[in-house]
mmCIF file with all atom_site columns, C-alpha atoms in Angstrom:
data_model
loop_
_atom_site.group_PDB
_atom_site.id
_atom_site.type_symbol
_atom_site.label_atom_id
_atom_site.label_alt_id
_atom_site.label_comp_id
_atom_site.label_asym_id
_atom_site.label_entity_id
_atom_site.label_seq_id
_atom_site.pdbx_PDB_ins_code
_atom_site.Cartn_x
_atom_site.Cartn_y
_atom_site.Cartn_z
_atom_site.occupancy
_atom_site.B_iso_or_equiv
_atom_site.pdbx_formal_charge
_atom_site.auth_seq_id
_atom_site.auth_comp_id
_atom_site.auth_asym_id
_atom_site.auth_atom_id
_atom_site.pdbx_PDB_model_num
ATOM 1   C CA . UNK F 1 1   ? 97.680  385.284 78.324 1.00 0.00 ? 1   UNK F CA 1
ATOM 2   C CA . UNK F 1 2   ? 98.957  387.692 75.722 1.00 0.00 ? 2   UNK F CA 1
ATOM 3   C CA . UNK F 1 3   ? 99.211  387.274 72.039 1.00 0.00 ? 3   UNK F CA 1
ATOM 4   C CA . UNK F 1 4   ? 99.284  389.280 68.800 1.00 0.00 ? 4   UNK F CA 1
ATOM 5   C CA . UNK F 1 5   ? 98.134  388.241 65.317 1.00 0.00 ? 5   UNK F CA 1
ATOM 6   C CA . UNK F 1 6   ? 99.153  389.643 62.071 1.00 0.00 ? 6   UNK F CA 1
ATOM 7   C CA . UNK F 1 7   ? 99.227  388.119 58.566 1.00 0.00 ? 7   UNK F CA 1
ATOM 8   C CA . UNK F 1 8   ? 102.411 386.082 57.714 1.00 0.00 ? 8   UNK F CA 1
ATOM 9   C CA . UNK F 1 9   ? 102.693 387.399 54.057 1.00 0.00 ? 9   UNK F CA 1
ATOM 10  C CA . UNK F 1 10  ? 101.331 390.430 51.899 1.00 0.00 ? 10  UNK F CA 1
ATOM 11  C CA . UNK F 1 11  ? 102.293 390.980 48.417 1.00 0.00 ? 11  UNK F CA 1
ATOM 12  C CA . UNK F 1 12  ? 101.843 394.437 46.470 1.00 0.00 ? 12  UNK F CA 1
ATOM 13  C CA . UNK F 1 13  ? 102.764 396.267 43.582 1.00 0.00 ? 13  UNK F CA 1
ATOM 14  C CA . UNK F 1 14  ? 105.208 399.398 43.693 1.00 0.00 ? 14  UNK F CA 1
ATOM 15  C CA . UNK F 1 15  ? 103.424 402.721 43.975 1.00 0.00 ? 15  UNK F CA 1
ATOM 16  C CA . UNK F 1 16  ? 100.216 400.898 45.576 1.00 0.00 ? 16  UNK F CA 1
ATOM 17  C CA . UNK F 1 17  ? 98.875  401.228 49.232 1.00 0.00 ? 17  UNK F CA 1
ATOM 18  C CA . UNK F 1 18  ? 99.090  398.245 51.699 1.00 0.00 ? 18  UNK F CA 1
ATOM 19  C CA . UNK F 1 19  ? 97.457  397.741 54.975 1.00 0.00 ? 19  UNK F CA 1
ATOM 20  C CA . UNK F 1 20  ? 99.133  395.310 57.512 1.00 0.00 ? 20  UNK F CA 1
ATOM 21  C CA . UNK F 1 21  ? 96.963  394.419 60.217 1.00 0.00 ? 21  UNK F CA 1
ATOM 22  C CA . UNK F 1 22  ? 97.417  393.470 63.731 1.00 0.00 ? 22  UNK F CA 1
ATOM 23  C CA . UNK F 1 23  ? 95.112  392.243 66.462 1.00 0.00 ? 23  UNK F CA 1
ATOM 24  C CA . UNK F 1 24  ? 96.242  391.835 70.115 1.00 0.00 ? 24  UNK F CA 1
ATOM 25  C CA . UNK F 1 25  ? 95.092  390.202 73.237 1.00 0.00 ? 25  UNK F CA 1
ATOM 26  C CA . UNK F 1 26  ? 96.691  391.580 76.495 1.00 0.00 ? 26  UNK F CA 1
ATOM 27  C CA . UNK F 1 27  ? 95.717  391.708 80.108 1.00 0.00 ? 27  UNK F CA 1
ATOM 28  C CA . UNK F 1 28  ? 96.968  395.317 80.279 1.00 0.00 ? 28  UNK F CA 1
ATOM 29  C CA . UNK F 1 29  ? 97.466  397.844 77.257 1.00 0.00 ? 29  UNK F CA 1
ATOM 30  C CA . UNK F 1 30  ? 99.777  400.804 76.920 1.00 0.00 ? 30  UNK F CA 1
ATOM 31  C CA . UNK F 1 31  ? 100.289 401.064 73.249 1.00 0.00 ? 31  UNK F CA 1
ATOM 32  C CA . UNK F 1 32  ? 101.059 399.464 69.881 1.00 0.00 ? 32  UNK F CA 1
ATOM 33  C CA . UNK F 1 33  ? 104.350 399.915 68.185 1.00 0.00 ? 33  UNK F CA 1
ATOM 34  C CA . UNK F 1 34  ? 105.538 398.713 64.680 1.00 0.00 ? 34  UNK F CA 1
ATOM 35  C CA . UNK F 1 35  ? 109.021 398.005 63.755 1.00 0.00 ? 35  UNK F CA 1
ATOM 36  C CA . UNK F 1 36  ? 110.584 397.081 60.360 1.00 0.00 ? 36  UNK F CA 1
ATOM 37  C CA . UNK F 1 37  ? 113.325 394.447 59.514 1.00 0.00 ? 37  UNK F CA 1
ATOM 38  C CA . UNK F 1 38  ? 114.901 394.254 56.285 1.00 0.00 ? 38  UNK F CA 1
ATOM 39  C CA . UNK F 1 39  ? 116.527 390.761 55.677 1.00 0.00 ? 39  UNK F CA 1
ATOM 40  C CA . UNK F 1 40  ? 119.814 390.432 57.736 1.00 0.00 ? 40  UNK F CA 1
ATOM 41  C CA . UNK F 1 41  ? 119.221 393.719 59.556 1.00 0.00 ? 41  UNK F CA 1
ATOM 42  C CA . UNK F 1 42  ? 117.863 394.827 62.929 1.00 0.00 ? 42  UNK F CA 1
ATOM 43  C CA . UNK F 1 43  ? 114.306 395.806 63.699 1.00 0.00 ? 43  UNK F CA 1
ATOM 44  C CA . UNK F 1 44  ? 113.802 399.660 63.273 1.00 0.00 ? 44  UNK F CA 1
ATOM 45  C CA . UNK F 1 45  ? 111.192 401.567 64.974 1.00 0.00 ? 45  UNK F CA 1
ATOM 46  C CA . UNK F 1 46  ? 108.506 403.093 62.724 1.00 0.00 ? 46  UNK F CA 1
ATOM 47  C CA . UNK F 1 47  ? 105.576 404.292 65.075 1.00 0.00 ? 47  UNK F CA 1
ATOM 48  C CA . UNK F 1 48  ? 103.905 404.035 68.444 1.00 0.00 ? 48  UNK F CA 1
ATOM 49  C CA . UNK F 1 49  ? 100.185 404.448 69.066 1.00 0.00 ? 49  UNK F CA 1
ATOM 50  C CA . UNK F 1 50  ? 98.962  404.935 72.659 1.00 0.00 ? 50  UNK F CA 1
ATOM 51  C CA . UNK F 1 51  ? 95.696  406.436 71.800 1.00 0.00 ? 51  UNK F CA 1
ATOM 52  C CA . UNK F 1 52  ? 93.054  405.752 69.364 1.00 0.00 ? 52  UNK F CA 1
ATOM 53  C CA . UNK F 1 53  ? 93.521  407.291 65.785 1.00 0.00 ? 53  UNK F CA 1
ATOM 54  C CA . UNK F 1 54  ? 95.761  407.480 63.086 1.00 0.00 ? 54  UNK F CA 1
ATOM 55  C CA . UNK F 1 55  ? 99.561  408.987 63.305 1.00 0.00 ? 55  UNK F CA 1
ATOM 56  C CA . UNK F 1 56  ? 101.080 409.802 59.814 1.00 0.00 ? 56  UNK F CA 1
ATOM 57  C CA . UNK F 1 57  ? 104.763 409.977 59.330 1.00 0.00 ? 57  UNK F CA 1
ATOM 58  C CA . UNK F 1 58  ? 105.568 410.452 55.721 1.00 0.00 ? 58  UNK F CA 1
ATOM 59  C CA . UNK F 1 59  ? 104.504 407.477 53.571 1.00 0.00 ? 59  UNK F CA 1
ATOM 60  C CA . UNK F 1 60  ? 103.658 405.424 56.602 1.00 0.00 ? 60  UNK F CA 1
ATOM 61  C CA . UNK F 1 61  ? 100.667 405.819 59.022 1.00 0.00 ? 61  UNK F CA 1
ATOM 62  C CA . UNK F 1 62  ? 99.664  403.684 61.875 1.00 0.00 ? 62  UNK F CA 1
ATOM 63  C CA . UNK F 1 63  ? 96.128  403.286 63.340 1.00 0.00 ? 63  UNK F CA 1
ATOM 64  C CA . UNK F 1 64  ? 94.883  402.264 66.594 1.00 0.00 ? 64  UNK F CA 1
ATOM 65  C CA . UNK F 1 65  ? 91.413  401.117 68.002 1.00 0.00 ? 65  UNK F CA 1
ATOM 66  C CA . UNK F 1 66  ? 91.758  400.247 71.497 1.00 0.00 ? 66  UNK F CA 1
ATOM 67  C CA . UNK F 1 67  ? 88.061  399.039 71.819 1.00 0.00 ? 67  UNK F CA 1
ATOM 68  C CA . UNK F 1 68  ? 88.626  396.680 69.117 1.00 0.00 ? 68  UNK F CA 1
ATOM 69  C CA . UNK F 1 69  ? 92.197  395.578 70.212 1.00 0.00 ? 69  UNK F CA 1
ATOM 70  C CA . UNK F 1 70  ? 93.193  396.243 66.755 1.00 0.00 ? 70  UNK F CA 1
ATOM 71  C CA . UNK F 1 71  ? 95.747  398.089 64.811 1.00 0.00 ? 71  UNK F CA 1
ATOM 72  C CA . UNK F 1 72  ? 97.254  398.491 61.327 1.00 0.00 ? 72  UNK F CA 1
ATOM 73  C CA . UNK F 1 73  ? 100.272 400.004 59.563 1.00 0.00 ? 73  UNK F CA 1
ATOM 74  C CA . UNK F 1 74  ? 99.474  401.798 56.271 1.00 0.00 ? 74  UNK F CA 1
ATOM 75  C CA . UNK F 1 75  ? 102.205 402.102 53.739 1.00 0.00 ? 75  UNK F CA 1
ATOM 76  C CA . UNK F 1 76  ? 101.502 404.369 50.747 1.00 0.00 ? 76  UNK F CA 1
ATOM 77  C CA . UNK F 1 77  ? 103.504 404.819 47.526 1.00 0.00 ? 77  UNK F CA 1
ATOM 78  C CA . UNK F 1 78  ? 105.084 401.444 48.023 1.00 0.00 ? 78  UNK F CA 1
ATOM 79  C CA . UNK F 1 79  ? 108.812 401.368 46.745 1.00 0.00 ? 79  UNK F CA 1
ATOM 80  C CA . UNK F 1 80  ? 110.858 398.354 46.344 1.00 0.00 ? 80  UNK F CA 1
ATOM 81  C CA . UNK F 1 81  ? 112.984 399.139 49.339 1.00 0.00 ? 81  UNK F CA 1
ATOM 82  C CA . UNK F 1 82  ? 109.830 398.787 51.450 1.00 0.00 ? 82  UNK F CA 1
ATOM 83  C CA . UNK F 1 83  ? 110.113 394.817 50.964 1.00 0.00 ? 83  UNK F CA 1
ATOM 84  C CA . UNK F 1 84  ? 110.772 393.679 54.524 1.00 0.00 ? 84  UNK F CA 1
ATOM 85  C CA . UNK F 1 85  ? 109.262 392.186 57.535 1.00 0.00 ? 85  UNK F CA 1
ATOM 86  C CA . UNK F 1 86  ? 107.000 394.320 59.699 1.00 0.00 ? 86  UNK F CA 1
ATOM 87  C CA . UNK F 1 87  ? 106.204 393.735 63.421 1.00 0.00 ? 87  UNK F CA 1
ATOM 88  C CA . UNK F 1 88  ? 103.571 394.861 65.488 1.00 0.00 ? 88  UNK F CA 1
ATOM 89  C CA . UNK F 1 89  ? 104.511 395.075 69.277 1.00 0.00 ? 89  UNK F CA 1
ATOM 90  C CA . UNK F 1 90  ? 102.684 395.554 72.711 1.00 0.00 ? 90  UNK F CA 1
ATOM 91  C CA . UNK F 1 91  ? 103.974 396.340 76.190 1.00 0.00 ? 91  UNK F CA 1
ATOM 92  C CA . UNK F 1 92  ? 102.916 393.400 78.333 1.00 0.00 ? 92  UNK F CA 1
ATOM 93  C CA . UNK F 1 93  ? 101.988 393.772 81.860 1.00 0.00 ? 93  UNK F CA 1
ATOM 94  C CA . UNK F 1 94  ? 104.860 394.345 84.534 1.00 0.00 ? 94  UNK F CA 1
ATOM 95  C CA . UNK F 1 95  ? 107.406 396.927 83.646 1.00 0.00 ? 95  UNK F CA 1
ATOM 96  C CA . UNK F 1 96  ? 108.607 397.319 80.193 1.00 0.00 ? 96  UNK F CA 1
ATOM 97  C CA . UNK F 1 97  ? 108.320 393.842 78.879 1.00 0.00 ? 97  UNK F CA 1
ATOM 98  C CA . UNK F 1 98  ? 107.548 393.986 75.304 1.00 0.00 ? 98  UNK F CA 1
ATOM 99  C CA . UNK F 1 99  ? 105.757 391.203 73.282 1.00 0.00 ? 99  UNK F CA 1
ATOM 100 C CA . UNK F 1 100 ? 106.453 391.255 69.468 1.00 0.00 ? 100 UNK F CA 1
ATOM 101 C CA . UNK F 1 101 ? 103.972 389.448 66.834 1.00 0.00 ? 101 UNK F CA 1
ATOM 102 C CA . UNK F 1 102 ? 105.425 386.817 64.515 1.00 0.00 ? 102 UNK F CA 1
ATOM 103 C CA . UNK F 1 103 ? 105.880 389.452 61.675 1.00 0.00 ? 103 UNK F CA 1
ATOM 104 C CA . UNK F 1 104 ? 104.402 390.095 58.193 1.00 0.00 ? 104 UNK F CA 1
ATOM 105 C CA . UNK F 1 105 ? 106.707 389.683 55.125 1.00 0.00 ? 105 UNK F CA 1
ATOM 106 C CA . UNK F 1 106 ? 106.045 392.282 52.580 1.00 0.00 ? 106 UNK F CA 1
ATOM 107 C CA . UNK F 1 107 ? 106.920 391.660 49.188 1.00 0.00 ? 107 UNK F CA 1
ATOM 108 C CA . UNK F 1 108 ? 106.757 394.621 46.784 1.00 0.00 ? 108 UNK F CA 1
ATOM 109 C CA . UNK F 1 109 ? 106.813 393.873 43.096 1.00 0.00 ? 109 UNK F CA 1
ATOM 110 C CA . UNK F 1 110 ? 107.472 396.042 40.212 1.00 0.00 ? 110 UNK F CA 1
ATOM 111 C CA . UNK C 2 1   ? 124.838 409.678 65.268 1.00 0.00 ? 1   UNK C CA 1
ATOM 112 C CA . UNK C 2 2   ? 123.550 407.964 68.506 1.00 0.00 ? 2   UNK C CA 1
ATOM 113 C CA . UNK C 2 3   ? 123.356 404.190 67.757 1.00 0.00 ? 3   UNK C CA 1
ATOM 114 C CA . UNK C 2 4   ? 123.426 400.908 69.937 1.00 0.00 ? 4   UNK C CA 1
ATOM 115 C CA . UNK C 2 5   ? 126.291 398.991 69.355 1.00 0.00 ? 5   UNK C CA 1
ATOM 116 C CA . UNK C 2 6   ? 126.833 395.328 69.891 1.00 0.00 ? 6   UNK C CA 1
ATOM 117 C CA . UNK C 2 7   ? 130.113 393.162 69.863 1.00 0.00 ? 7   UNK C CA 1
ATOM 118 C CA . UNK C 2 8   ? 130.865 390.638 68.410 1.00 0.00 ? 8   UNK C CA 1
ATOM 119 C CA . UNK C 2 9   ? 128.825 390.855 65.254 1.00 0.00 ? 9   UNK C CA 1
ATOM 120 C CA . UNK C 2 10  ? 129.387 387.132 64.394 1.00 0.00 ? 10  UNK C CA 1
ATOM 121 C CA . UNK C 2 11  ? 130.384 384.337 66.784 1.00 0.00 ? 11  UNK C CA 1
ATOM 122 C CA . UNK C 2 12  ? 131.051 380.827 65.945 1.00 0.00 ? 12  UNK C CA 1
ATOM 123 C CA . UNK C 2 13  ? 131.663 378.325 68.930 1.00 0.00 ? 13  UNK C CA 1
ATOM 124 C CA . UNK C 2 14  ? 131.551 374.530 69.791 1.00 0.00 ? 14  UNK C CA 1
ATOM 125 C CA . UNK C 2 15  ? 129.199 373.249 72.134 1.00 0.00 ? 15  UNK C CA 1
ATOM 126 C CA . UNK C 2 16  ? 129.968 373.730 75.717 1.00 0.00 ? 16  UNK C CA 1
ATOM 127 C CA . UNK C 2 17  ? 132.058 376.934 75.148 1.00 0.00 ? 17  UNK C CA 1
ATOM 128 C CA . UNK C 2 18  ? 131.357 380.022 76.731 1.00 0.00 ? 18  UNK C CA 1
ATOM 129 C CA . UNK C 2 19  ? 129.929 383.128 75.012 1.00 0.00 ? 19  UNK C CA 1
ATOM 130 C CA . UNK C 2 20  ? 129.834 386.618 76.057 1.00 0.00 ? 20  UNK C CA 1
ATOM 131 C CA . UNK C 2 21  ? 127.981 389.321 74.114 1.00 0.00 ? 21  UNK C CA 1
ATOM 132 C CA . UNK C 2 22  ? 128.293 393.001 74.762 1.00 0.00 ? 22  UNK C CA 1
ATOM 133 C CA . UNK C 2 23  ? 125.936 395.912 74.146 1.00 0.00 ? 23  UNK C CA 1
ATOM 134 C CA . UNK C 2 24  ? 126.445 399.585 74.655 1.00 0.00 ? 24  UNK C CA 1
ATOM 135 C CA . UNK C 2 25  ? 123.079 401.461 74.653 1.00 0.00 ? 25  UNK C CA 1
ATOM 136 C CA . UNK C 2 26  ? 122.548 404.758 73.436 1.00 0.00 ? 26  UNK C CA 1
ATOM 137 C CA . UNK C 2 27  ? 124.127 407.289 75.489 1.00 0.00 ? 27  UNK C CA 1
ATOM 138 C CA . UNK C 2 28  ? 121.477 408.757 78.143 1.00 0.00 ? 28  UNK C CA 1
ATOM 139 C CA . UNK C 2 29  ? 118.985 405.631 77.676 1.00 0.00 ? 29  UNK C CA 1
ATOM 140 C CA . UNK C 2 30  ? 118.209 404.007 81.027 1.00 0.00 ? 30  UNK C CA 1
ATOM 141 C CA . UNK C 2 31  ? 116.307 400.852 79.947 1.00 0.00 ? 31  UNK C CA 1
ATOM 142 C CA . UNK C 2 32  ? 118.192 398.023 78.023 1.00 0.00 ? 32  UNK C CA 1
ATOM 143 C CA . UNK C 2 33  ? 116.574 394.991 76.392 1.00 0.00 ? 33  UNK C CA 1
ATOM 144 C CA . UNK C 2 34  ? 118.117 391.727 75.257 1.00 0.00 ? 34  UNK C CA 1
ATOM 145 C CA . UNK C 2 35  ? 115.999 389.811 72.648 1.00 0.00 ? 35  UNK C CA 1
ATOM 146 C CA . UNK C 2 36  ? 116.613 386.481 70.915 1.00 0.00 ? 36  UNK C CA 1
ATOM 147 C CA . UNK C 2 37  ? 115.516 385.969 67.100 1.00 0.00 ? 37  UNK C CA 1
ATOM 148 C CA . UNK C 2 38  ? 115.216 382.747 65.447 1.00 0.00 ? 38  UNK C CA 1
ATOM 149 C CA . UNK C 2 39  ? 112.828 381.736 62.447 1.00 0.00 ? 39  UNK C CA 1
ATOM 150 C CA . UNK C 2 40  ? 110.809 379.260 64.703 1.00 0.00 ? 40  UNK C CA 1
ATOM 151 C CA . UNK C 2 41  ? 110.329 381.564 67.609 1.00 0.00 ? 41  UNK C CA 1
ATOM 152 C CA . UNK C 2 42  ? 110.618 384.914 66.233 1.00 0.00 ? 42  UNK C CA 1
ATOM 153 C CA . UNK C 2 43  ? 111.472 387.676 68.543 1.00 0.00 ? 43  UNK C CA 1
ATOM 154 C CA . UNK C 2 44  ? 111.729 386.712 72.215 1.00 0.00 ? 44  UNK C CA 1
ATOM 155 C CA . UNK C 2 45  ? 112.601 389.083 75.205 1.00 0.00 ? 45  UNK C CA 1
ATOM 156 C CA . UNK C 2 46  ? 115.234 387.437 77.453 1.00 0.00 ? 46  UNK C CA 1
ATOM 157 C CA . UNK C 2 47  ? 115.862 390.161 79.946 1.00 0.00 ? 47  UNK C CA 1
ATOM 158 C CA . UNK C 2 48  ? 115.601 393.913 80.617 1.00 0.00 ? 48  UNK C CA 1
ATOM 159 C CA . UNK C 2 49  ? 117.223 396.379 82.899 1.00 0.00 ? 49  UNK C CA 1
ATOM 160 C CA . UNK C 2 50  ? 116.070 399.769 83.913 1.00 0.00 ? 50  UNK C CA 1
ATOM 161 C CA . UNK C 2 51  ? 118.700 402.043 85.333 1.00 0.00 ? 51  UNK C CA 1
ATOM 162 C CA . UNK C 2 52  ? 121.065 398.912 85.680 1.00 0.00 ? 52  UNK C CA 1
ATOM 163 C CA . UNK C 2 53  ? 118.796 396.978 87.764 1.00 0.00 ? 53  UNK C CA 1
ATOM 164 C CA . UNK C 2 54  ? 117.225 393.820 86.154 1.00 0.00 ? 54  UNK C CA 1
ATOM 165 C CA . UNK C 2 55  ? 113.510 393.918 85.888 1.00 0.00 ? 55  UNK C CA 1
ATOM 166 C CA . UNK C 2 56  ? 112.678 390.810 84.217 1.00 0.00 ? 56  UNK C CA 1
ATOM 167 C CA . UNK C 2 57  ? 114.853 387.783 83.207 1.00 0.00 ? 57  UNK C CA 1
ATOM 168 C CA . UNK C 2 58  ? 111.663 385.355 82.915 1.00 0.00 ? 58  UNK C CA 1
ATOM 169 C CA . UNK C 2 59  ? 112.415 384.846 79.246 1.00 0.00 ? 59  UNK C CA 1
ATOM 170 C CA . UNK C 2 60  ? 115.849 383.556 80.076 1.00 0.00 ? 60  UNK C CA 1
ATOM 171 C CA . UNK C 2 61  ? 117.060 379.957 80.590 1.00 0.00 ? 61  UNK C CA 1
ATOM 172 C CA . UNK C 2 62  ? 118.511 380.402 83.977 1.00 0.00 ? 62  UNK C CA 1
ATOM 173 C CA . UNK C 2 63  ? 120.631 377.527 84.089 1.00 0.00 ? 63  UNK C CA 1
ATOM 174 C CA . UNK C 2 64  ? 122.982 378.700 81.258 1.00 0.00 ? 64  UNK C CA 1
ATOM 175 C CA . UNK C 2 65  ? 122.159 382.341 80.560 1.00 0.00 ? 65  UNK C CA 1
ATOM 176 C CA . UNK C 2 66  ? 123.050 385.462 82.708 1.00 0.00 ? 66  UNK C CA 1
ATOM 177 C CA . UNK C 2 67  ? 122.732 389.247 81.980 1.00 0.00 ? 67  UNK C CA 1
ATOM 178 C CA . UNK C 2 68  ? 124.237 391.832 83.680 1.00 0.00 ? 68  UNK C CA 1
ATOM 179 C CA . UNK C 2 69  ? 124.988 395.644 83.339 1.00 0.00 ? 69  UNK C CA 1
ATOM 180 C CA . UNK C 2 70  ? 128.237 396.449 84.976 1.00 0.00 ? 70  UNK C CA 1
ATOM 181 C CA . UNK C 2 71  ? 127.756 400.058 84.312 1.00 0.00 ? 71  UNK C CA 1
ATOM 182 C CA . UNK C 2 72  ? 125.302 402.317 82.251 1.00 0.00 ? 72  UNK C CA 1
ATOM 183 C CA . UNK C 2 73  ? 127.246 401.956 79.126 1.00 0.00 ? 73  UNK C CA 1
ATOM 184 C CA . UNK C 2 74  ? 127.847 398.456 79.008 1.00 0.00 ? 74  UNK C CA 1
ATOM 185 C CA . UNK C 2 75  ? 125.273 395.553 79.151 1.00 0.00 ? 75  UNK C CA 1
ATOM 186 C CA . UNK C 2 76  ? 126.457 391.791 78.855 1.00 0.00 ? 76  UNK C CA 1
ATOM 187 C CA . UNK C 2 77  ? 124.693 388.358 78.187 1.00 0.00 ? 77  UNK C CA 1
ATOM 188 C CA . UNK C 2 78  ? 126.673 385.223 78.737 1.00 0.00 ? 78  UNK C CA 1
ATOM 189 C CA . UNK C 2 79  ? 125.924 381.715 77.990 1.00 0.00 ? 79  UNK C CA 1
ATOM 190 C CA . UNK C 2 80  ? 127.681 379.281 79.579 1.00 0.00 ? 80  UNK C CA 1
ATOM 191 C CA . UNK C 2 81  ? 127.668 376.259 78.454 1.00 0.00 ? 81  UNK C CA 1
ATOM 192 C CA . UNK C 2 82  ? 126.427 377.091 74.966 1.00 0.00 ? 82  UNK C CA 1
ATOM 193 C CA . UNK C 2 83  ? 124.334 374.277 72.992 1.00 0.00 ? 83  UNK C CA 1
ATOM 194 C CA . UNK C 2 84  ? 123.433 374.032 69.283 1.00 0.00 ? 84  UNK C CA 1
ATOM 195 C CA . UNK C 2 85  ? 119.906 375.485 70.172 1.00 0.00 ? 85  UNK C CA 1
ATOM 196 C CA . UNK C 2 86  ? 121.150 378.721 71.261 1.00 0.00 ? 86  UNK C CA 1
ATOM 197 C CA . UNK C 2 87  ? 122.117 379.362 67.751 1.00 0.00 ? 87  UNK C CA 1
ATOM 198 C CA . UNK C 2 88  ? 120.257 382.684 66.837 1.00 0.00 ? 88  UNK C CA 1
ATOM 199 C CA . UNK C 2 89  ? 120.757 386.262 66.490 1.00 0.00 ? 89  UNK C CA 1
ATOM 200 C CA . UNK C 2 90  ? 121.010 388.379 69.781 1.00 0.00 ? 90  UNK C CA 1
ATOM 201 C CA . UNK C 2 91  ? 119.606 391.882 69.717 1.00 0.00 ? 91  UNK C CA 1
ATOM 202 C CA . UNK C 2 92  ? 120.305 394.413 72.353 1.00 0.00 ? 92  UNK C CA 1
ATOM 203 C CA . UNK C 2 93  ? 117.829 397.551 72.262 1.00 0.00 ? 93  UNK C CA 1
ATOM 204 C CA . UNK C 2 94  ? 117.796 400.410 74.493 1.00 0.00 ? 94  UNK C CA 1
ATOM 205 C CA . UNK C 2 95  ? 115.390 403.121 75.202 1.00 0.00 ? 95  UNK C CA 1
ATOM 206 C CA . UNK C 2 96  ? 114.525 406.123 77.651 1.00 0.00 ? 96  UNK C CA 1
ATOM 207 C CA . UNK C 2 97  ? 112.178 406.243 80.477 1.00 0.00 ? 97  UNK C CA 1
ATOM 208 C CA . UNK C 2 98  ? 108.561 405.550 79.759 1.00 0.00 ? 98  UNK C CA 1
ATOM 209 C CA . UNK C 2 99  ? 109.241 405.995 76.275 1.00 0.00 ? 99  UNK C CA 1
ATOM 210 C CA . UNK C 2 100 ? 110.886 402.686 76.213 1.00 0.00 ? 100 UNK C CA 1
ATOM 211 C CA . UNK C 2 101 ? 107.586 401.055 76.544 1.00 0.00 ? 101 UNK C CA 1
ATOM 212 C CA . UNK C 2 102 ? 106.993 401.743 72.850 1.00 0.00 ? 102 UNK C CA 1
ATOM 213 C CA . UNK C 2 103 ? 110.215 403.162 71.301 1.00 0.00 ? 103 UNK C CA 1
ATOM 214 C CA . UNK C 2 104 ? 113.173 400.763 71.332 1.00 0.00 ? 104 UNK C CA 1
ATOM 215 C CA . UNK C 2 105 ? 116.371 401.238 69.366 1.00 0.00 ? 105 UNK C CA 1
ATOM 216 C CA . UNK C 2 106 ? 118.027 397.910 68.158 1.00 0.00 ? 106 UNK C CA 1
ATOM 217 C CA . UNK C 2 107 ? 121.536 397.433 67.869 1.00 0.00 ? 107 UNK C CA 1
ATOM 218 C CA . UNK C 2 108 ? 122.907 395.359 64.831 1.00 0.00 ? 108 UNK C CA 1
ATOM 219 C CA . UNK C 2 109 ? 122.696 392.036 66.571 1.00 0.00 ? 109 UNK C CA 1
ATOM 220 C CA . UNK C 2 110 ? 125.022 389.225 67.269 1.00 0.00 ? 110 UNK C CA 1
ATOM 221 C CA . UNK C 2 111 ? 124.860 386.194 65.039 1.00 0.00 ? 111 UNK C CA 1
ATOM 222 C CA . UNK C 2 112 ? 125.713 383.047 67.031 1.00 0.00 ? 112 UNK C CA 1
ATOM 223 C CA . UNK C 2 113 ? 126.330 379.650 65.578 1.00 0.00 ? 113 UNK C CA 1
ATOM 224 C CA . UNK C 2 114 ? 126.944 376.793 68.185 1.00 0.00 ? 114 UNK C CA 1
ATOM 225 C CA . UNK C 2 115 ? 128.222 373.840 66.692 1.00 0.00 ? 115 UNK C CA 1
#
């Protein structure tokens, strides 16, 4: 089967760094994506890792270890506007079918 | 500013009525996805198309749901008859080629309430 696990909630202070982990189990693997979703909004693409290592985009970085079936999203210099849900997603087997994790709700406190 | 558009943004209907949701993917994108999001089930893939052809609709209740792409600029999701358990936010997303496997652009969603 295919599954993704990520923490349900994370709380951090404004200006801090937070890491959201994601472990996955798939019969085939092509890459790990991250999406951000604010309350009442639509998921917004953040990053995609197909190869091992760290990808950096501004304050956000994403890491992948295919051998460990593990990845994380790193948010630096947290801002209040970063309070949102963050989803990891993998492409499942067969075509472009995408499986999303249940999401991690990030609370940023002043 | 290229965006995925969806109509209607909100829909309230009574059980048994037909509901049609429409999506216009980003111009040039050849892969279109339909998702349903609820608190209990999270984001579920209902169906997706590539070059207007349906590739997988295994996530969709076949007896009442149908999805089509009449042309490259329009995707539709229809529920007939609707039931209260169909109440959810329905998102359309689009992507380009192989990039769509990891990079999808979501529309604003249709918030459906079936009474």
